[in-house]
XYZ file of C-alpha atoms in Angstrom:
406
model
C 44.357 -104.553 -101.076
C 43.636 -106.641 -97.990
C 42.503 -110.244 -97.964
C 39.661 -109.331 -95.604
C 36.369 -107.853 -96.713
C 36.122 -105.944 -93.413
C 39.430 -104.109 -93.588
C 39.424 -100.361 -93.147
C 41.663 -98.857 -95.841
C 43.248 -95.998 -93.870
C 44.758 -98.190 -91.114
C 46.069 -100.564 -93.776
C 47.708 -97.673 -95.617
C 49.128 -96.149 -92.429
C 50.883 -99.433 -91.646
C 53.324 -98.562 -94.424
C 54.197 -95.205 -92.831
C 54.889 -96.319 -89.245
C 58.444 -95.848 -88.045
C 59.901 -98.459 -85.704
C 63.194 -99.545 -84.198
C 62.938 -102.687 -86.275
C 62.796 -102.469 -90.050
C 59.630 -100.528 -90.971
C 57.347 -102.131 -93.521
C 58.119 -99.355 -95.989
C 61.728 -100.593 -96.170
C 60.713 -103.954 -97.592
C 57.398 -103.207 -99.323
C 55.488 -100.334 -100.866
C 51.784 -99.650 -101.089
C 51.222 -99.490 -104.825
C 47.449 -99.508 -105.379
C 44.340 -99.561 -103.197
C 41.709 -101.670 -104.960
C 38.045 -101.993 -104.014
C 35.908 -104.724 -105.591
C 32.181 -103.951 -105.762
C 29.433 -106.509 -106.265
C 27.195 -105.063 -108.989
C 24.233 -107.188 -107.920
C 24.314 -106.432 -104.185
C 26.049 -103.046 -103.984
C 22.836 -101.031 -103.669
C 21.356 -103.362 -101.074
C 24.570 -103.368 -99.022
C 24.807 -99.592 -99.191
C 21.213 -99.390 -97.969
C 21.709 -102.046 -95.296
C 21.157 -101.383 -91.591
C 23.381 -104.374 -90.689
C 26.403 -104.168 -88.474
C 29.451 -106.318 -89.192
C 28.613 -108.601 -86.287
C 25.166 -109.210 -87.815
C 26.916 -110.896 -90.741
C 29.645 -112.563 -88.656
C 32.172 -110.234 -90.260
C 33.355 -108.570 -87.061
C 37.023 -109.476 -86.425
C 36.620 -108.844 -82.693
C 33.883 -108.545 -80.105
C 32.159 -105.203 -79.567
C 32.909 -104.131 -83.150
C 30.294 -101.406 -83.749
C 31.016 -100.739 -87.404
C 28.223 -101.080 -89.929
C 28.298 -102.526 -93.428
C 27.235 -99.345 -95.222
C 29.914 -97.097 -93.721
C 32.670 -99.650 -94.238
C 31.639 -99.958 -97.882
C 31.826 -96.172 -98.317
C 35.220 -96.042 -96.585
C 36.620 -98.650 -98.943
C 35.107 -96.984 -101.996
C 36.222 -93.425 -101.212
C 39.797 -94.446 -100.391
C 40.415 -96.612 -103.462
C 42.730 -95.874 -106.382
C 40.961 -98.479 -108.520
C 37.318 -99.552 -108.166
C 36.293 -102.766 -109.923
C 32.574 -103.241 -110.505
C 32.293 -107.015 -110.593
C 29.517 -109.417 -111.677
C 28.394 -107.174 -114.509
C 27.198 -110.309 -116.281
C 24.573 -110.734 -113.551
C 23.285 -107.161 -113.462
C 21.481 -105.144 -116.115
C 23.244 -102.236 -117.839
C 21.199 -99.430 -116.201
C 22.089 -100.794 -112.761
C 25.785 -100.978 -113.581
C 25.609 -97.494 -115.064
C 24.061 -96.077 -111.886
C 26.745 -97.696 -109.749
C 29.515 -96.405 -112.005
C 28.084 -92.883 -111.953
C 27.881 -92.886 -108.156
C 31.419 -94.240 -107.803
C 32.736 -91.433 -110.014
C 30.912 -88.906 -107.852
C 32.043 -90.318 -104.504
C 35.631 -90.857 -105.608
C 36.471 -88.650 -108.606
C 40.138 -89.653 -108.743
C 39.590 -93.436 -108.852
C 39.995 -95.488 -111.995
C 36.778 -97.479 -112.510
C 36.807 -100.874 -114.223
C 34.077 -103.380 -115.015
C 34.607 -107.111 -114.675
C 33.089 -110.579 -114.792
C 34.442 -112.999 -112.177
C 37.035 -110.392 -111.214
C 38.834 -110.646 -114.551
C 40.749 -107.419 -115.201
C 44.119 -106.729 -116.857
C 46.862 -107.190 -114.256
C 48.580 -104.014 -115.358
C 45.512 -102.069 -114.260
C 46.011 -103.007 -110.601
C 49.706 -103.969 -110.268
C 52.696 -101.627 -110.446
C 50.434 -98.675 -111.201
C 52.091 -96.305 -108.719
C 48.665 -94.796 -108.137
C 48.625 -94.709 -104.347
C 49.422 -91.461 -102.557
C 48.522 -90.956 -98.899
C 48.175 -87.218 -99.423
C 45.895 -87.613 -102.425
C 43.877 -90.341 -100.716
C 43.137 -88.014 -97.799
C 41.943 -85.343 -100.205
C 40.062 -87.652 -102.558
C 36.485 -88.064 -101.291
C 33.958 -86.291 -103.463
C 32.236 -84.752 -100.442
C 35.517 -83.120 -99.365
C 36.120 -81.658 -102.819
C 32.591 -80.248 -102.772
C 33.189 -78.695 -99.349
C 36.375 -77.021 -100.580
C 34.491 -75.589 -103.530
C 36.283 -77.702 -106.139
C 34.164 -78.516 -109.166
C 33.142 -82.156 -109.425
C 31.280 -82.816 -112.689
C 27.763 -84.070 -112.165
C 26.581 -87.160 -114.019
C 23.475 -86.014 -115.839
C 22.641 -89.361 -117.451
C 22.104 -91.012 -114.071
C 21.151 -87.804 -112.212
C 23.987 -87.879 -109.647
C 23.999 -84.361 -108.210
C 25.114 -82.535 -105.087
C 24.923 -79.331 -103.087
C 26.213 -77.920 -99.785
C 23.722 -77.027 -97.070
C 24.953 -74.067 -95.005
C 23.227 -72.297 -92.144
C 24.067 -70.263 -89.044
C 20.891 -71.399 -87.331
C 20.531 -74.778 -85.552
C 18.412 -77.762 -86.486
C 15.208 -78.420 -84.559
C 15.939 -81.935 -83.200
C 12.415 -83.378 -83.544
C 11.875 -82.151 -87.104
C 15.354 -83.223 -88.163
C 14.910 -86.663 -86.629
C 11.703 -87.199 -88.629
C 13.542 -86.346 -91.839
C 16.560 -88.492 -90.975
C 14.320 -91.512 -90.425
C 12.529 -91.085 -93.756
C 13.028 -92.640 -97.174
C 14.871 -89.495 -98.330
C 18.077 -90.904 -96.841
C 18.451 -94.063 -98.873
C 20.488 -95.756 -101.587
C 17.284 -97.062 -103.123
C 18.003 -95.392 -106.458
C 21.275 -97.339 -106.765
C 19.915 -100.833 -106.207
C 18.933 -103.019 -109.128
C 15.291 -104.049 -109.088
C 16.169 -107.268 -110.906
C 19.198 -109.282 -111.878
C 19.550 -110.230 -115.528
C 18.275 -113.682 -114.582
C 15.042 -112.085 -113.406
C 15.482 -112.837 -109.708
C 14.425 -109.983 -107.409
C 17.326 -108.030 -105.939
C 17.792 -107.845 -102.176
C 16.638 -104.245 -102.112
C 13.496 -104.904 -104.101
C 12.309 -107.498 -101.596
C 12.149 -104.872 -98.859
C 10.773 -101.978 -100.897
C 7.160 -102.436 -99.776
C 8.175 -102.554 -96.110
C 10.386 -99.475 -96.516
C 7.575 -97.596 -98.237
C 5.287 -98.351 -95.304
C 7.942 -97.178 -92.834
C 8.486 -93.967 -94.811
C 4.769 -93.285 -94.947
C 4.476 -93.810 -91.199
C 7.409 -91.471 -90.551
C 5.871 -88.805 -92.770
C 2.477 -89.137 -91.109
C 3.974 -88.641 -87.633
C 6.112 -85.618 -88.540
C 4.370 -82.747 -86.810
C 5.385 -79.270 -87.917
C 6.495 -80.335 -91.378
C 4.730 -79.157 -94.509
C 3.063 -81.401 -97.066
C 5.861 -80.533 -99.484
C 8.430 -81.793 -96.972
C 6.432 -84.955 -96.317
C 6.428 -85.654 -100.059
C 10.225 -85.392 -100.036
C 10.304 -87.765 -97.070
C 8.417 -90.333 -99.149
C 11.187 -90.245 -101.736
C 9.239 -88.219 -104.273
C 12.182 -85.833 -104.838
C 14.882 -88.494 -105.121
C 17.350 -89.853 -102.594
C 20.317 -88.643 -100.573
C 22.897 -91.424 -100.888
C 25.837 -89.806 -99.075
C 26.172 -86.740 -96.848
C 28.950 -85.479 -94.617
C 29.801 -82.405 -92.570
C 29.164 -80.599 -89.297
C 25.846 -79.588 -87.754
C 24.463 -77.278 -85.092
C 21.649 -78.914 -83.117
C 19.311 -76.933 -80.843
C 19.893 -79.281 -77.933
C 19.991 -76.817 -75.032
C 23.389 -75.895 -73.640
C 24.862 -79.119 -75.015
C 24.174 -78.003 -78.572
C 25.512 -74.528 -77.794
C 28.751 -76.049 -76.524
C 29.413 -78.985 -78.839
C 29.179 -79.304 -82.586
C 27.716 -82.347 -84.287
C 29.670 -84.584 -86.656
C 27.319 -85.590 -89.462
C 28.173 -88.715 -91.451
C 25.674 -90.631 -93.553
C 25.662 -93.397 -96.149
C 22.636 -95.276 -97.446
C 20.023 -95.389 -94.690
C 22.381 -94.866 -91.752
C 22.673 -91.271 -90.586
C 25.235 -90.478 -87.896
C 24.971 -87.217 -85.950
C 27.294 -87.389 -82.963
C 28.312 -84.699 -80.446
C 31.998 -83.995 -80.942
C 34.336 -81.105 -80.077
C 33.496 -77.703 -78.637
C 32.499 -74.767 -80.749
C 35.139 -72.048 -80.477
C 32.320 -69.717 -79.473
C 31.929 -71.811 -76.312
C 35.601 -71.354 -75.384
C 36.847 -68.117 -73.751
C 38.790 -66.092 -76.311
C 41.803 -65.892 -73.998
C 42.157 -69.652 -74.550
C 42.193 -69.376 -78.333
C 45.479 -69.712 -80.248
C 46.940 -66.290 -80.905
C 45.735 -64.715 -84.140
C 43.212 -67.456 -84.895
C 39.901 -66.711 -86.587
C 37.491 -69.668 -86.335
C 36.164 -70.979 -89.620
C 32.836 -69.443 -90.601
C 32.806 -66.975 -87.718
C 29.778 -64.639 -87.580
C 29.694 -61.660 -85.204
C 26.220 -62.345 -83.883
C 25.209 -62.983 -80.293
C 24.776 -66.691 -79.684
C 26.219 -67.691 -83.060
C 29.974 -67.220 -83.567
C 31.253 -70.321 -85.369
C 28.142 -72.364 -84.611
C 26.910 -73.509 -87.981
C 25.764 -76.317 -90.232
C 27.779 -77.231 -93.311
C 26.830 -80.517 -94.935
C 27.717 -81.870 -98.370
C 24.729 -83.686 -99.843
C 25.150 -86.191 -102.711
C 22.062 -87.761 -104.232
C 20.603 -89.672 -107.151
C 17.499 -88.582 -109.005
C 17.474 -85.692 -106.563
C 15.514 -82.498 -107.037
C 18.067 -80.278 -105.317
C 15.733 -77.369 -104.670
C 13.046 -79.545 -103.083
C 15.509 -81.555 -101.009
C 17.327 -78.467 -99.743
C 13.993 -76.837 -98.909
C 13.012 -79.925 -96.904
C 16.276 -79.817 -94.965
C 15.788 -76.128 -94.263
C 12.333 -76.733 -92.793
C 14.209 -78.630 -90.070
C 16.151 -75.489 -89.134
C 14.637 -73.406 -86.346
C 12.453 -70.453 -87.240
C 13.370 -66.904 -86.205
C 10.878 -67.151 -83.352
C 12.308 -70.483 -82.178
C 15.841 -69.133 -82.366
C 14.914 -66.087 -80.313
C 13.541 -68.354 -77.572
C 17.103 -69.450 -76.856
C 18.843 -72.508 -75.354
C 16.748 -72.550 -72.173
C 13.603 -73.052 -74.249
C 15.326 -75.519 -76.576
C 16.222 -77.700 -73.601
C 12.493 -78.233 -72.994
C 11.838 -79.529 -76.513
C 11.499 -83.191 -77.354
C 14.997 -84.213 -78.449
C 15.186 -87.680 -80.055
C 18.692 -86.943 -81.357
C 20.757 -85.874 -78.328
C 18.170 -86.042 -75.556
C 19.883 -89.019 -73.895
C 23.440 -87.641 -74.065
C 25.220 -87.344 -70.715
C 26.880 -83.982 -71.288
C 29.066 -84.204 -68.179
C 30.436 -87.522 -69.379
C 30.935 -86.140 -72.877
C 32.765 -83.093 -71.471
C 35.059 -85.368 -69.468
C 35.825 -87.410 -72.586
C 36.579 -84.279 -74.580
C 38.761 -82.800 -71.846
C 40.708 -86.031 -71.594
C 41.280 -86.114 -75.329
C 42.316 -82.465 -75.427
C 44.922 -83.137 -72.729
C 46.450 -85.745 -75.022
C 46.655 -83.422 -78.019
C 49.582 -81.056 -78.378
C 47.326 -78.368 -79.813
C 45.072 -78.547 -76.786
C 41.824 -78.419 -78.828
C 41.350 -81.487 -80.948
C 38.611 -84.049 -80.590
C 39.817 -87.077 -82.474
C 38.528 -90.435 -81.376
C 35.155 -89.246 -80.088
C 32.676 -91.857 -79.018
C 29.750 -92.710 -81.294
C 26.510 -93.571 -79.598
C 23.565 -92.149 -81.534
C 21.924 -92.684 -84.924
C 24.274 -95.525 -85.881
C 27.387 -93.864 -87.222
C 30.131 -96.299 -86.154
C 32.834 -94.348 -87.954
C 36.247 -93.495 -86.526
C 39.368 -91.616 -87.605
C 40.515 -88.051 -87.977
C 42.730 -86.066 -90.321
C 43.849 -82.495 -90.713
C 41.282 -79.831 -90.024
C 42.369 -77.855 -93.023
C 41.001 -80.641 -95.198
C 37.587 -80.343 -93.546
C 37.719 -76.579 -93.109
C 36.344 -76.299 -89.573
C 38.871 -73.750 -88.309
C 41.612 -71.654 -89.778
C 45.158 -71.785 -88.522
C 44.480 -74.634 -86.081
C 43.905 -78.365 -86.386
C 40.375 -79.583 -85.850
C 38.354 -82.709 -86.531
C 38.156 -83.942 -90.090
C 37.393 -87.513 -91.018
C 38.892 -87.158 -94.450
C 39.238 -90.902 -94.915
C 35.507 -91.495 -94.609
């Protein structure tokens, strides 16, 4: 592991695979084990934090836009061994909730408990556990998306489902839900340490409850049942990841959304073009886009999001998410009507600038249609990195965008 608490694990791992004219690192060293150390007392609060690295003076360089929550998830999901430290300062239910969530987010990781970081050396040295291929395939959300069974932890109510739809999200309704208490790691945080001192999350619970109530009260077009979910009455979504179709006029018809969320930070960024927005003569020969539907105005436009929660009533939470999808009448109105809607998600996107960025990136890719390295500028994602599309399942027979290391 790195000596910096702000290191991103994938770049560290890739350092061992770079070829160079000089002796590559892999000739003199090997990456044996990726270890992540979690603070049992502050894990929930950090996962729920809205802080950026620069807010905590953790940013190694200026203009570092990463946030604490996403970096924590990156380190957790990429680890071979996760050590839950300071268990002497946290109560057993809190440690149990953290352990259950870790198992769900990273099913292949070995999970240890420790006090003052004391673990057997043989559990982290010369284990031979690290594999770049396995690390890329490891995140629990990716296994869920591929349809692999990941056992749910009933004792601590860690559950999941995949939201799929070939209709777009209504931006205003979705924004209200995204800003609610539903998206939170509140269920993970300890309310008290064993010494009786309030945890960091507990101190802000009253303020968060007020914010959630205000968001619910201002959510026009949402049912009372959905507003109850927004107040956290059906549990919490701790982690979600996937792609989304947003009814954002022609921009939403052309570009898919990359959805990445951890704790309270929900990222929904415009990324690469839908294949349906590209003339078929420009498609790779013999390619069938992932999830293609022969329906006018649809094609491969879709939403597919893995949702992982704690204490979550899956039926109620999925129903709340589906109320944010356009109705049949709204869908029939079409992109011209959608462009007139209030759009707090992508309303400020400069689509010409985004198209230029995408075209420039495509020119650099040998496959001619890959959107790695897209810019993040809405809803606080701050996440970078791409992997093989087959891991993320966004198209068949062609590479696409998949942030498998997140």
